[in-house]
Amino acid sequence: MERTVPSAPSDAPEGTGLLDAMPRQRERGGAAVTGTPVTTPPTAAPETRLRVPRPQRLLPTPIGTPFTFGYGAVLAVVSLVAAHLDPALVHALHQGSSTDVAHLVRTPVLVLVASALWIAGGILSPYALALLFVLTALERRIGGVRTAGVFLLGHVGATLATEVPIGLAVLVGHLPASSLHRLDYGVSFGVAASLGALAGLLRPWLRWPLLALFGWLLVTALIAFTDPLTDWGHPIALTIGIATWPLVRRRHRARRSLPAAWPRRGATGGD
C-alpha cells in the first residue's frame, strides 16, 4: 500500500498539522522552538596555577601553631636575656645544660629539656630561622602535639646516638675521661628531625631538592671536621625525621579529611 500524508483541515491555520498537540523537539544546532539559543553550562577549567602559601601562613601564630609560637617565644626570651648577661655566667649556664655523658647519667631529663632552650649562635642563627619556618610548616600539617613529638624524638635520639658511644669509648679506654664533659647544647638536632619529617609531606619537586641541599650542608660540615660528634648527630636526626614519614603522612591525611567530614556529621545530627 502506498503511504499517504493526510492533509490538514481547510479551516486550520497555515503551517499546522495533525501533530501540533505534541511538543516539538529541539532542532539541531541547540535552538528551541521559540528561537532562543540553548547554551551548555561552561565547564571549569583545570587548576594550573602554582599554589603559593600566603606569607602569614609561613610564620607561627598563637592560634594556628601554638607549639611553635610558644616555643619560639621562650627561645627568643632566653636569647635576649643571655645577650645582656655576663659571658662567664652564660658559659656556666651552657655547661649546666650540656647533654654530655656526665649530665645524662645524673640528670638526663633535666639536661635534655634545658639544652633545648639554647640556640647556638643566637636568635638570628640559621638554625633559629630554620626552626621558625620548619616547625610552623610541620605543625600546620600534623598538629602541635605531634610536631613536638618529632622535635623531641630527633633531639633525644640524636643526642643519645652521639653521647652513648663516647661513654662506651671512655669506659674501654679509647677516649680520655675529659670527653665525658663535652659541651653539647642547642636545638639543631630537633630542627634536623623536623625538617626530615616535613620533607615527607611536601611534593616531590620540592622534597628532593630540599633534602639534597640540607644533605650537602651536612656533608660539608663533616668534611670540615670542626665538631665531628655534633656534625654526625645532624644526619642521624635527619634520618630519624625521615623514618617518621608513615606516621606524619597518616596524620596529615587525617587532618585534611576532617573539614569534609564535619558537614556530614552535622547534617545527620551526629557528633
Coordinates of N, CA, C and O in Angstrom, one line a residue, residues 3 11 34 46 71 96 98 134:
R3 N 1.8 4.8 1.1 CA 1.6 5.6 2.3 C 1.3 7.0 1.8 O 2.0 7.6 1.0
D11 N -10.0 24.6 7.4 CA -10.1 25.8 8.3 C -9.0 25.9 9.3 O -9.0 26.8 10.1
T34 N 11.1 28.5 20.2 CA 10.9 30.0 20.2 C 12.1 30.7 19.6 O 12.0 31.9 19.5
P46 N 40.7 23.4 34.3 CA 41.6 22.7 35.3 C 42.5 23.8 35.9 O 43.0 24.7 35.3
Y71 N 57.0 28.0 71.8 CA 58.4 27.6 72.0 C 59.4 28.6 71.4 O 60.4 28.9 72.0
G96 N 76.0 23.8 82.5 CA 75.0 23.1 83.3 C 73.9 22.5 82.5 O 73.2 21.6 83.0
S98 N 74.4 21.2 79.4 CA 75.0 20.4 78.4 C 74.6 18.9 78.5 O 74.5 18.4 79.6
V134 N 60.4 25.8 59.7 CA 60.1 24.3 59.6 C 59.1 23.9 60.6 O 58.1 23.2 60.2

